[in-house]
GROMACS .gro file of C-alpha atoms in nm:
model
  499
    1MET     CA    1   0.000   0.000   0.000
    2LEU     CA    2   0.283   0.243   0.080
    3VAL     CA    3   0.453   0.191  -0.258
    4THR     CA    4   0.124   0.227  -0.449
    5ALA     CA    5   0.037   0.547  -0.264
    6GLY     CA    6   0.385   0.690  -0.338
    7ILE     CA    7   0.356   0.620  -0.711
    8LEU     CA    8   0.004   0.769  -0.729
    9SER     CA    9   0.103   1.087  -0.544
   10TRP     CA   10   0.414   1.121  -0.770
   11THR     CA   11   0.198   1.081  -1.082
   12GLN     CA   12  -0.048   1.349  -0.966
   13ALA     CA   13   0.231   1.591  -0.875
   14SER     CA   14   0.425   1.556  -1.204
   15ALA     CA   15   0.109   1.563  -1.426
   16GLN     CA   16   0.102   1.467  -1.793
   17ARG     CA   17   0.402   1.667  -1.924
   18SER     CA   18   0.561   1.621  -2.266
   19SER     CA   19   0.925   1.707  -2.341
   20ILE     CA   20   1.173   1.755  -2.622
   21GLY     CA   21   1.550   1.751  -2.614
   22VAL     CA   22   1.883   1.664  -2.762
   23LYS     CA   23   2.128   1.389  -2.674
   24GLY     CA   24   2.476   1.273  -2.769
   25GLY     CA   25   2.769   1.069  -2.650
   26TYR     CA   26   3.022   0.794  -2.703
   27LEU     CA   27   2.976   0.445  -2.850
   28HIS     CA   28   3.189   0.136  -2.788
   29VAL     CA   29   3.107  -0.068  -3.100
   30MET     CA   30   3.148  -0.447  -3.083
   31ASN     CA   31   3.155  -0.618  -3.423
   32THR     CA   32   3.088  -0.990  -3.468
   33SER     CA   33   3.131  -1.112  -3.824
   34THR     CA   34   3.229  -1.384  -4.070
   35ILE     CA   35   3.313  -1.151  -4.358
   36SER     CA   36   3.521  -1.334  -4.620
   37ILE     CA   37   3.873  -1.197  -4.671
   38ILE     CA   38   3.827  -1.276  -5.042
   39PRO     CA   39   3.463  -1.198  -5.138
   40GLY     CA   40   3.269  -1.513  -5.218
   41SER     CA   41   3.540  -1.751  -5.090
   42THR     CA   42   3.628  -1.876  -4.741
   43ASP     CA   43   3.951  -2.053  -4.847
   44CYS     CA   44   4.164  -1.761  -4.723
   45GLY     CA   45   3.972  -1.710  -4.396
   46THR     CA   46   3.720  -1.461  -4.262
   47PHE     CA   47   3.724  -1.143  -4.057
   48ARG     CA   48   3.588  -1.211  -3.712
   49ASP     CA   49   3.543  -0.993  -3.403
   50GLY     CA   50   3.666  -0.638  -3.350
   51THR     CA   51   3.589  -0.328  -3.146
   52SER     CA   52   3.600   0.042  -3.231
   53ALA     CA   53   3.495   0.381  -3.096
   54GLY     CA   54   3.201   0.579  -3.233
   55LEU     CA   55   2.961   0.857  -3.138
   56PHE     CA   56   2.596   0.947  -3.160
   57ALA     CA   57   2.373   1.256  -3.155
   58GLY     CA   58   1.999   1.299  -3.194
   59LEU     CA   59   1.670   1.472  -3.126
   60THR     CA   60   1.443   1.324  -2.859
   61GLY     CA   61   1.081   1.351  -2.751
   62GLU     CA   62   0.884   1.205  -2.460
   63TYR     CA   63   0.513   1.188  -2.381
   64ALA     CA   64   0.398   1.117  -2.027
   65LEU     CA   65   0.155   0.826  -2.007
   66LEU     CA   66   0.156   0.810  -1.624
   67GLY     CA   67   0.361   1.114  -1.534
   68ASP     CA   68   0.727   1.026  -1.480
   69VAL     CA   69   0.629   0.672  -1.383
   70LEU     CA   70   0.586   0.580  -1.750
   71GLU     CA   71   0.674   0.783  -2.060
   72ALA     CA   72   0.665   0.691  -2.428
   73THR     CA   73   0.991   0.793  -2.602
   74ALA     CA   74   1.091   0.857  -2.962
   75ALA     CA   75   1.413   0.981  -3.120
   76ILE     CA   76   1.585   1.037  -3.450
   77VAL     CA   77   1.952   0.953  -3.401
   78TYR     CA   78   2.262   0.981  -3.616
   79SER     CA   79   2.535   0.736  -3.510
   80LEU     CA   80   2.885   0.679  -3.641
   81ARG     CA   81   2.948   0.303  -3.608
   82PRO     CA   82   3.296   0.231  -3.747
   83ALA     CA   83   3.454  -0.112  -3.768
   84THR     CA   84   3.816  -0.226  -3.770
   85LEU     CA   85   3.859  -0.602  -3.823
   86VAL     CA   86   4.208  -0.754  -3.830
   87GLU     CA   87   4.277  -1.114  -3.931
   88PRO     CA   88   4.616  -1.284  -3.981
   89SER     CA   89   4.659  -1.539  -4.257
   90ASN     CA   90   4.913  -1.808  -4.332
   91ASP     CA   91   4.819  -2.003  -4.646
   92ASN     CA   92   5.139  -2.214  -4.651
   93PHE     CA   93   5.289  -2.002  -4.928
   94GLU     CA   94   5.668  -1.974  -4.901
   95VAL     CA   95   5.896  -1.698  -5.031
   96LEU     CA   96   6.271  -1.649  -5.045
   97ASP     CA   97   6.400  -1.453  -4.746
   98PRO     CA   98   6.709  -1.269  -4.879
   99THR     CA   99   6.846  -1.217  -4.528
  100THR     CA  100   6.880  -1.594  -4.474
  101ASN     CA  101   6.875  -1.705  -4.841
  102SER     CA  102   6.610  -1.964  -4.757
  103TYR     CA  103   6.240  -2.014  -4.823
  104VAL     CA  104   6.019  -1.926  -4.527
  105PRO     CA  105   5.640  -1.902  -4.476
  106LEU     CA  106   5.483  -1.575  -4.592
  107GLN     CA  107   5.269  -1.436  -4.309
  108ARG     CA  108   5.023  -1.158  -4.387
  109GLU     CA  109   4.772  -0.951  -4.194
  110HIS     CA  110   4.439  -0.842  -4.348
  111THR     CA  111   4.258  -0.532  -4.216
  112PHE     CA  112   3.895  -0.437  -4.293
  113THR     CA  113   3.788  -0.086  -4.194
  114SER     CA  114   3.451   0.076  -4.251
  115SER     CA  115   3.282   0.403  -4.165
  116LEU     CA  116   2.909   0.348  -4.119
  117GLY     CA  117   2.695   0.661  -4.073
  118TYR     CA  118   2.348   0.544  -3.963
  119VAL     CA  119   2.028   0.745  -3.931
  120ALA     CA  120   1.786   0.549  -3.712
  121VAL     CA  121   1.439   0.584  -3.565
  122GLU     CA  122   1.423   0.481  -3.199
  123LEU     CA  123   1.100   0.401  -3.006
  124GLY     CA  124   1.071   0.296  -2.644
  125LEU     CA  125   0.947   0.339  -2.287
  126ARG     CA  126   1.105   0.528  -1.996
  127SER     CA  127   1.018   0.491  -1.626
  128ARG     CA  128   1.112   0.676  -1.307
  129PRO     CA  129   0.902   0.491  -1.047
  130PHE     CA  130   1.010   0.678  -0.730
  131ALA     CA  131   1.012   1.057  -0.697
  132GLU     CA  132   1.268   1.045  -0.413
  133ILE     CA  133   1.525   0.861  -0.631
  134PRO     CA  134   1.638   1.060  -0.940
  135VAL     CA  135   1.704   0.745  -1.144
  136TYR     CA  136   1.517   0.612  -1.445
  137ILE     CA  137   1.534   0.306  -1.672
  138ARG     CA  138   1.465   0.296  -2.044
  139ALA     CA  139   1.395   0.020  -2.302
  140SER     CA  140   1.399   0.079  -2.678
  141PHE     CA  141   1.380  -0.066  -3.028
  142ASP     CA  142   1.557   0.096  -3.325
  143ALA     CA  143   1.575   0.057  -3.702
  144GLY     CA  144   1.810   0.249  -3.929
  145ASN     CA  145   2.007   0.261  -4.253
  146ALA     CA  146   2.360   0.374  -4.337
  147ILE     CA  147   2.242   0.664  -4.556
  148VAL     CA  148   2.523   0.902  -4.451
  149ASP     CA  149   2.822   0.673  -4.510
  150GLY     CA  150   2.857   0.309  -4.610
  151THR     CA  151   3.212   0.272  -4.742
  152TYR     CA  152   3.497   0.037  -4.659
  153SER     CA  153   3.867  -0.015  -4.722
  154GLN     CA  154   4.055  -0.347  -4.708
  155THR     CA  155   4.435  -0.371  -4.687
  156GLU     CA  156   4.692  -0.647  -4.675
  157ARG     CA  157   5.026  -0.617  -4.488
  158ILE     CA  158   5.329  -0.849  -4.494
  159VAL     CA  159   5.413  -0.938  -4.134
  160SER     CA  160   5.697  -1.181  -4.203
  161PRO     CA  161   5.958  -1.195  -4.344
  162GLU     CA  162   6.049  -0.829  -4.293
  163SER     CA  163   6.255  -0.806  -4.612
  164VAL     CA  164   5.978  -0.902  -4.862
  165LEU     CA  165   5.762  -0.634  -5.031
  166PHE     CA  166   5.454  -0.637  -5.252
  167PRO     CA  167   5.484  -0.542  -5.622
  168ASN     CA  168   5.407  -0.178  -5.523
  169ASP     CA  169   5.740  -0.177  -5.332
  170ARG     CA  170   5.560  -0.149  -4.999
  171LYS     CA  171   5.477  -0.385  -4.717
  172THR     CA  172   5.111  -0.279  -4.732
  173ARG     CA  173   4.870  -0.263  -5.025
  174THR     CA  174   4.499  -0.196  -5.070
  175THR     CA  175   4.299  -0.499  -5.186
  176GLY     CA  176   3.954  -0.343  -5.194
  177SER     CA  177   3.756  -0.024  -5.126
  178GLY     CA  178   3.430   0.150  -5.208
  179GLU     CA  179   3.066   0.107  -5.116
  180ILE     CA  180   2.979  -0.192  -4.896
  181VAL     CA  181   2.772  -0.439  -5.099
  182GLY     CA  182   2.446  -0.567  -4.950
  183LEU     CA  183   2.391  -0.306  -4.676
  184GLY     CA  184   2.036  -0.320  -4.544
  185THR     CA  185   1.826  -0.199  -4.253
  186ALA     CA  186   1.982  -0.267  -3.912
  187TYR     CA  187   1.752  -0.356  -3.621
  188GLY     CA  188   1.835  -0.357  -3.252
  189VAL     CA  189   1.695  -0.354  -2.899
  190GLY     CA  190   1.847  -0.177  -2.604
  191GLY     CA  191   1.827  -0.097  -2.238
  192ALA     CA  192   1.966   0.195  -2.039
  193ILE     CA  193   1.981   0.346  -1.692
  194GLY     CA  194   2.022   0.716  -1.621
  195GLY     CA  195   1.993   0.993  -1.368
  196VAL     CA  196   1.796   1.319  -1.358
  197LEU     CA  197   1.971   1.645  -1.263
  198PRO     CA  198   1.721   1.938  -1.253
  199LEU     CA  199   1.851   2.266  -1.393
  200GLY     CA  200   1.522   2.449  -1.331
  201ALA     CA  201   1.149   2.390  -1.329
  202ASN     CA  202   1.147   2.296  -1.700
  203LEU     CA  203   1.505   2.191  -1.780
  204GLU     CA  204   1.675   1.860  -1.694
  205LEU     CA  205   2.020   1.712  -1.758
  206CYS     CA  206   2.015   1.331  -1.787
  207PRO     CA  207   2.342   1.132  -1.799
  208GLU     CA  208   2.285   0.778  -1.923
  209VAL     CA  209   2.466   0.448  -1.992
  210GLY     CA  210   2.316   0.171  -2.202
  211TYR     CA  211   2.362  -0.141  -2.412
  212ARG     CA  212   2.224  -0.213  -2.761
  213LEU     CA  213   2.199  -0.567  -2.903
  214GLY     CA  214   2.206  -0.601  -3.282
  215LEU     CA  215   1.928  -0.833  -3.403
  216ASN     CA  216   2.028  -0.894  -3.766
  217SER     CA  217   2.323  -0.889  -4.004
  218LEU     CA  218   2.414  -0.548  -4.148
  219ILE     CA  219   2.482  -0.703  -4.491
  220SER     CA  220   2.319  -0.975  -4.695
  221THR     CA  221   2.640  -1.126  -4.838
  222ASP     CA  222   2.794  -1.236  -4.504
  223SER     CA  223   2.716  -1.236  -4.131
  224TRP     CA  224   2.801  -0.905  -3.959
  225LYS     CA  225   2.631  -0.785  -3.642
  226GLN     CA  226   2.700  -0.477  -3.429
  227SER     CA  227   2.625  -0.442  -3.059
  228MET     CA  228   2.718  -0.127  -2.865
  229ILE     CA  229   2.780   0.007  -2.517
  230SER     CA  230   2.690   0.375  -2.497
  231GLY     CA  231   2.757   0.656  -2.257
  232GLY     CA  232   2.599   0.994  -2.315
  233ILE     CA  233   2.394   1.281  -2.185
  234GLN     CA  234   2.051   1.426  -2.269
  235LEU     CA  235   1.933   1.782  -2.223
  236ARG     CA  236   1.553   1.800  -2.229
  237TYR     CA  237   1.296   2.074  -2.191
  238ARG     CA  238   0.964   1.985  -2.026
  239PHE     CA  239   0.652   2.176  -2.125
  240GLY     CA  240   0.438   2.324  -1.842
  241GLY     CA  241   0.537   2.434  -1.491
  242ASP     CA  242   0.651   2.773  -1.367
  243GLU     CA  243   1.012   2.872  -1.323
  244ALA     CA  244   1.080   2.971  -0.963
  245GLU     CA  245   1.245   3.312  -0.921
  246PRO     CA  246   1.591   3.293  -0.762
  247PRO     CA  247   1.631   3.467  -0.422
  248ALA     CA  248   1.778   3.817  -0.422
  249LEU     CA  249   2.150   3.839  -0.360
  250PRO     CA  250   2.263   4.013  -0.038
  251PRO     CA  251   2.424   4.356  -0.080
  252GLU     CA  252   2.798   4.355  -0.127
  253PRO     CA  253   2.987   4.487   0.182
  254PRO     CA  254   3.199   4.804   0.140
  255ARG     CA  255   3.558   4.742   0.043
  256GLU     CA  256   3.844   4.860   0.265
  257ARG     CA  257   4.123   5.068   0.115
  258ASP     CA  258   4.437   4.862   0.037
  259THR     CA  259   4.742   5.031   0.194
  260THR     CA  260   4.992   4.751   0.108
  261PRO     CA  261   5.299   4.894  -0.072
  262PRO     CA  262   5.359   4.758  -0.425
  263PRO     CA  263   5.611   4.470  -0.450
  264ILE     CA  264   5.966   4.529  -0.568
  265VAL     CA  265   6.040   4.339  -0.889
  266THR     CA  266   6.396   4.243  -0.973
  267ILE     CA  267   6.467   4.165  -1.340
  268THR     CA  268   6.743   3.913  -1.407
  269PRO     CA  269   6.892   3.921  -1.756
  270ASP     CA  270   6.855   3.601  -1.962
  271PRO     CA  271   7.171   3.388  -1.991
  272LEU     CA  272   7.351   3.387  -2.320
  273PRO     CA  273   7.231   3.106  -2.549
  274VAL     CA  274   7.449   2.798  -2.582
  275PRO     CA  275   7.557   2.744  -2.942
  276PRO     CA  276   7.376   2.442  -3.089
  277VAL     CA  277   7.534   2.118  -3.202
  278VAL     CA  278   7.466   2.096  -3.574
  279ILE     CA  279   7.524   1.811  -3.821
  280THR     CA  280   7.620   2.009  -4.129
  281SER     CA  281   7.628   1.722  -4.376
  282VAL     CA  282   7.591   1.344  -4.419
  283SER     CA  283   7.730   1.207  -4.745
  284THR     CA  284   7.771   0.864  -4.900
  285THR     CA  285   7.810   0.689  -5.232
  286PRO     CA  286   7.503   0.575  -5.433
  287LEU     CA  287   7.346   0.249  -5.318
  288GLU     CA  288   7.308  -0.012  -5.597
  289ILE     CA  289   7.012  -0.254  -5.571
  290ARG     CA  290   6.939  -0.563  -5.784
  291GLU     CA  291   6.568  -0.621  -5.852
  292THR     CA  292   6.433  -0.975  -5.900
  293VAL     CA  293   6.074  -1.056  -6.008
  294VAL     CA  294   5.943  -1.377  -5.845
  295THR     CA  295   5.636  -1.566  -5.965
  296GLN     CA  296   5.445  -1.866  -5.826
  297THR     CA  297   5.349  -2.101  -6.109
  298TYR     CA  298   5.171  -2.436  -6.136
  299PRO     CA  299   5.248  -2.637  -6.458
  300LEU     CA  300   4.961  -2.823  -6.623
  301LEU     CA  301   4.995  -3.202  -6.672
  302PRO     CA  302   4.846  -3.250  -7.026
  303TYR     CA  303   4.722  -3.605  -6.955
  304VAL     CA  304   4.371  -3.736  -6.874
  305PHE     CA  305   4.373  -4.085  -6.720
  306PHE     CA  306   4.104  -4.354  -6.764
  307ASP     CA  307   4.014  -4.683  -6.599
  308SER     CA  308   4.094  -5.010  -6.776
  309ALA     CA  309   3.877  -5.081  -7.087
  310SER     CA  310   3.675  -4.765  -7.009
  311ALA     CA  311   3.617  -4.441  -7.203
  312THR     CA  312   3.412  -4.276  -6.928
  313LEU     CA  313   3.561  -3.962  -6.773
  314PRO     CA  314   3.635  -4.017  -6.402
  315ASN     CA  315   3.428  -3.796  -6.168
  316LYS     CA  316   3.737  -3.611  -6.044
  317TYR     CA  317   3.756  -3.427  -6.380
  318VAL     CA  318   3.385  -3.327  -6.376
  319THR     CA  319   3.261  -3.003  -6.216
  320THR     CA  320   2.926  -2.820  -6.225
  321GLU     CA  321   3.057  -2.471  -6.149
  322ASN     CA  322   2.913  -2.195  -6.370
  323THR     CA  323   3.163  -2.116  -6.647
  324ALA     CA  324   3.054  -1.750  -6.648
  325THR     CA  325   3.223  -1.699  -6.308
  326PHE     CA  326   3.531  -1.915  -6.374
  327SER     CA  327   3.870  -1.745  -6.333
  328GLU     CA  328   4.219  -1.889  -6.285
  329VAL     CA  329   4.276  -1.629  -6.012
  330ASN     CA  330   4.019  -1.806  -5.791
  331LEU     CA  331   4.174  -2.153  -5.828
  332PRO     CA  332   4.329  -2.311  -5.514
  333LYS     CA  333   4.702  -2.259  -5.482
  334LYS     CA  334   4.771  -2.634  -5.497
  335THR     CA  335   4.888  -2.848  -5.789
  336LEU     CA  336   4.634  -3.135  -5.771
  337PRO     CA  337   4.313  -2.922  -5.741
  338ILE     CA  338   4.439  -2.710  -6.035
  339TYR     CA  339   4.501  -3.029  -6.243
  340TYR     CA  340   4.143  -3.153  -6.185
  341ARG     CA  341   4.010  -2.819  -6.324
  342MET     CA  342   4.220  -2.863  -6.644
  343PHE     CA  343   3.913  -2.881  -6.874
  344ASP     CA  344   3.787  -2.540  -6.755
  345ILE     CA  345   4.137  -2.388  -6.775
  346ILE     CA  346   4.187  -2.506  -7.136
  347GLY     CA  347   3.825  -2.424  -7.235
  348LYS     CA  348   3.855  -2.067  -7.103
  349ARG     CA  349   4.187  -2.021  -7.281
  350MET     CA  350   4.043  -2.152  -7.611
  351ALA     CA  351   3.752  -1.908  -7.574
  352ASP     CA  352   4.005  -1.625  -7.525
  353ASN     CA  353   4.217  -1.745  -7.824
  354PRO     CA  354   3.969  -1.804  -8.112
  355SER     CA  355   4.237  -1.930  -8.354
  356ALA     CA  356   4.386  -2.190  -8.119
  357VAL     CA  357   4.341  -2.564  -8.200
  358LEU     CA  358   4.371  -2.845  -7.943
  359ILE     CA  359   4.518  -3.183  -8.050
  360VAL     CA  360   4.360  -3.469  -7.852
  361THR     CA  361   4.541  -3.806  -7.876
  362GLY     CA  362   4.368  -4.115  -7.731
  363THR     CA  363   4.585  -4.410  -7.622
  364THR     CA  364   4.559  -4.752  -7.454
  365ASP     CA  365   4.798  -4.935  -7.223
  366GLY     CA  366   4.888  -5.186  -7.501
  367ARG     CA  367   4.739  -5.472  -7.301
  368GLU     CA  368   4.367  -5.409  -7.345
  369ASP     CA  369   4.169  -5.614  -7.602
  370ILE     CA  370   4.362  -5.574  -7.932
  371ARG     CA  371   4.037  -5.583  -8.131
  372GLN     CA  372   3.900  -5.281  -7.949
  373ARG     CA  373   4.213  -5.072  -7.885
  374ASP     CA  374   4.169  -4.826  -8.172
  375ASP     CA  375   3.800  -4.779  -8.096
  376LEU     CA  376   3.871  -4.745  -7.721
  377ALA     CA  377   4.143  -4.486  -7.781
  378ARG     CA  378   3.910  -4.286  -8.009
  379ARG     CA  379   3.620  -4.295  -7.760
  380ARG     CA  380   3.851  -4.172  -7.486
  381ALA     CA  381   3.964  -3.878  -7.702
  382GLU     CA  382   3.602  -3.801  -7.801
  383ALA     CA  383   3.497  -3.804  -7.433
  384VAL     CA  384   3.752  -3.528  -7.362
  385VAL     CA  385   3.650  -3.325  -7.670
  386ASP     CA  386   3.279  -3.356  -7.586
  387ARG     CA  387   3.336  -3.234  -7.230
  388ILE     CA  388   3.535  -2.923  -7.328
  389ALA     CA  389   3.330  -2.836  -7.639
  390GLN     CA  390   2.988  -2.869  -7.474
  391ARG     CA  391   3.085  -2.696  -7.149
  392TRP     CA  392   3.248  -2.398  -7.323
  393ASN     CA  393   3.029  -2.391  -7.638
  394LEU     CA  394   3.325  -2.447  -7.874
  395PRO     CA  395   3.293  -2.587  -8.231
  396ARG     CA  396   3.439  -2.934  -8.286
  397SER     CA  397   3.638  -2.794  -8.578
  398ARG     CA  398   3.878  -2.652  -8.320
  399PHE     CA  399   3.976  -3.004  -8.206
  400VAL     CA  400   4.194  -3.263  -8.385
  401ILE     CA  401   4.142  -3.624  -8.269
  402ARG     CA  402   4.421  -3.879  -8.305
  403THR     CA  403   4.466  -4.236  -8.176
  404VAL     CA  404   4.768  -4.455  -8.102
  405ASP     CA  405   4.791  -4.807  -7.967
  406LYS     CA  406   5.032  -4.695  -7.694
  407PRO     CA  407   5.175  -4.354  -7.594
  408THR     CA  408   5.479  -4.240  -7.792
  409PHE     CA  409   5.665  -4.202  -7.464
  410PRO     CA  410   5.499  -4.463  -7.244
  411THR     CA  411   5.550  -4.510  -6.874
  412SER     CA  412   5.734  -4.830  -6.783
  413ASP     CA  413   5.487  -5.121  -6.771
  414ARG     CA  414   5.702  -5.317  -6.527
  415TYR     CA  415   5.485  -5.169  -6.251
  416LEU     CA  416   5.108  -5.156  -6.214
  417GLU     CA  417   5.117  -4.777  -6.184
  418GLY     CA  418   5.294  -4.749  -6.521
  419ILE     CA  419   5.024  -4.957  -6.692
  420GLU     CA  420   4.753  -4.732  -6.538
  421GLU     CA  421   4.929  -4.414  -6.656
  422ASN     CA  422   4.943  -4.542  -7.017
  423ARG     CA  423   4.558  -4.554  -7.031
  424ARG     CA  424   4.531  -4.185  -7.108
  425VAL     CA  425   4.446  -3.901  -7.344
  426GLU     CA  426   4.733  -3.665  -7.431
  427LEU     CA  427   4.669  -3.293  -7.502
  428SER     CA  428   4.892  -3.072  -7.717
  429SER     CA  429   4.865  -2.752  -7.919
  430ALA     CA  430   5.072  -2.526  -8.141
  431THR     CA  431   4.937  -2.236  -7.930
  432SER     CA  432   5.154  -2.245  -7.620
  433ALA     CA  433   4.907  -2.033  -7.420
  434LEU     CA  434   4.657  -2.324  -7.402
  435LEU     CA  435   4.883  -2.544  -7.187
  436ALA     CA  436   5.089  -2.273  -7.018
  437PRO     CA  437   5.135  -2.296  -6.638
  438VAL     CA  438   4.886  -2.126  -6.406
  439VAL     CA  439   5.051  -1.814  -6.258
  440HIS     CA  440   4.919  -1.720  -5.914
  441THR     CA  441   5.156  -1.473  -5.749
  442ARG     CA  442   5.403  -1.216  -5.868
  443PHE     CA  443   5.622  -0.997  -5.644
  444LYS     CA  444   5.966  -0.833  -5.636
  445GLU     CA  445   6.279  -0.898  -5.430
  446TYR     CA  446   6.562  -0.649  -5.383
  447VAL     CA  447   6.923  -0.737  -5.300
  448PRO     CA  448   7.200  -0.477  -5.247
  449ILE     CA  449   7.513  -0.516  -5.464
  450VAL     CA  450   7.740  -0.403  -5.176
  451THR     CA  451   7.625  -0.507  -4.828
  452GLU     CA  452   7.832  -0.250  -4.633
  453HIS     CA  453   7.756   0.120  -4.679
  454THR     CA  454   7.967   0.400  -4.528
  455PHE     CA  455   7.831   0.747  -4.432
  456SER     CA  456   8.065   1.046  -4.385
  457VAL     CA  457   7.948   1.293  -4.115
  458SER     CA  458   8.048   1.658  -4.062
  459THR     CA  459   7.937   1.845  -3.742
  460GLU     CA  460   7.967   2.188  -3.572
  461ASN     CA  461   8.036   2.216  -3.195
  462PRO     CA  462   8.057   1.836  -3.147
  463ALA     CA  463   8.211   1.876  -2.798
  464LEU     CA  464   7.880   2.017  -2.665
  465ALA     CA  465   7.681   1.705  -2.758
  466ASN     CA  466   7.565   1.469  -2.480
  467GLN     CA  467   7.457   1.187  -2.709
  468TRP     CA  468   7.390   1.126  -3.077
  469ASP     CA  469   7.185   0.874  -3.267
  470MET     CA  470   7.121   0.796  -3.633
  471VAL     CA  471   6.806   0.641  -3.786
  472VAL     CA  472   6.808   0.477  -4.130
  473SER     CA  473   6.456   0.462  -4.274
  474ARG     CA  474   6.274   0.402  -4.600
  475GLU     CA  475   5.933   0.562  -4.665
  476ALA     CA  476   5.880   0.634  -4.292
  477GLN     CA  477   5.973   0.274  -4.198
  478GLU     CA  478   6.269   0.245  -3.963
  479LEU     CA  479   6.534   0.001  -4.092
  480ASP     CA  480   6.814   0.047  -3.834
  481ARG     CA  481   6.921   0.279  -3.550
  482PHE     CA  482   7.267   0.363  -3.414
  483TRP     CA  483   7.346   0.503  -3.064
  484ARG     CA  484   7.678   0.635  -2.954
  485GLY     CA  485   7.802   0.909  -2.724
  486PRO     CA  486   7.897   1.172  -2.672
  487LEU     CA  487   8.112   1.254  -2.979
  488CYS     CA  488   7.973   1.193  -3.327
  489PRO     CA  489   8.214   0.980  -3.541
  490LEU     CA  490   8.345   1.092  -3.876
  491THR     CA  491   8.219   0.775  -4.048
  492ILE     CA  492   7.929   0.534  -3.980
  493LYS     CA  493   7.905   0.189  -4.137
  494PHE     CA  494   7.560   0.051  -4.220
  495LEU     CA  495   7.497  -0.311  -4.322
  496CYS     CA  496   7.245  -0.338  -4.607
  497PHE     CA  497   7.014  -0.640  -4.619
  498SER     CA  498   6.786  -0.768  -4.890
  499ALA     CA  499   6.432  -0.635  -4.909
   0.00000   0.00000   0.00000
């Protein structure tokens, strides 16, 4: 009964008062995602969790349903919800480390950053159940779109080895940027607790902390949710009520006459400046660098193997992937998976080279039924031609079918494996591009011609120096640092390493 009476008296005293206001503050944005590092493929990993700092500002309005005990709230809020997602990758690719002259794993770090400017509509309820306690709670639901900003940037940085650079001669390069694909409406629910600090009969200052839970993915292409912890403040004006007049200030007492004598100021002249220690010049001979271009290639094995007495293509050579989206760039960086996609590789290259002709030679192992060998070899060759021609819509006039009883250069038939390898179809062409290796990676290595470099140094007032140091850098990246003291030497030797 006491609690009920207190709430009723508080409702009657506060009346049905509406309010408007403004609010703003800080956001701690928590991102949870499975965004693919390479769009459309998870072979190279995904970006996962990450946190970032944002802010929000908006216009608010409240309508009293039961005085301050229960108010309906609405707001239009702009929020900056950035994201910084960092994911290391090690895809077992090795490069030559010039510092050790050995092949070591290439370790990279992928960074996804975005700047999302959302405009959202927020609806909810606010309650301050006890007049004696200036604390309220608030629950809300929001929906918004990134209509102010929805861009991203994705970079890739070489972590190890230190001496390897990308083809742009840097350790970092941009792999993607622009508008974020698939952005939609973001929904969320939240809860908050705040305090009420009266600034007058109609004005209130309300500090508040809260938590928002993201209900759905921000994008349709991958899973990406944002939840946030907020801390902010609201200034609101409440309609109705009279402003109480402040009490009159008491009269100021008469001031007594100051009879204290003025202080005596003594001016001390500034000491003479100490002459600076100046490095007047640093000279050296030109540094010669040898550039080497390195590529990662996967040769194609131009053979298609068949089972004994069979002209049916094994399932390992058959794929249902749409040819419209096929690209050698998206192939796995492994020899065997690339070999099994040989039909698509050759078909795409024939489509890109309209004058190229593919020679398809069917063979047998020399032990199969002698009465059927020529027919078996031809059916094997035709099975390969049919697969490539039908899948890539190529005319059969671009294929030449040949048959032999046994390969011209057969594998030794002393072993079972050699007999199996002779049951094959051999592919050849006068156009070398059809059977050229698959090239996946291209980068540059730099090696100095002379590993020791000497700098000549000239200084003024060297005896006044306490310590000296020298930093050798390239494009704001520190390569080496030297400390000595106190006298600067006339020459400094620097060891150059490969990069």
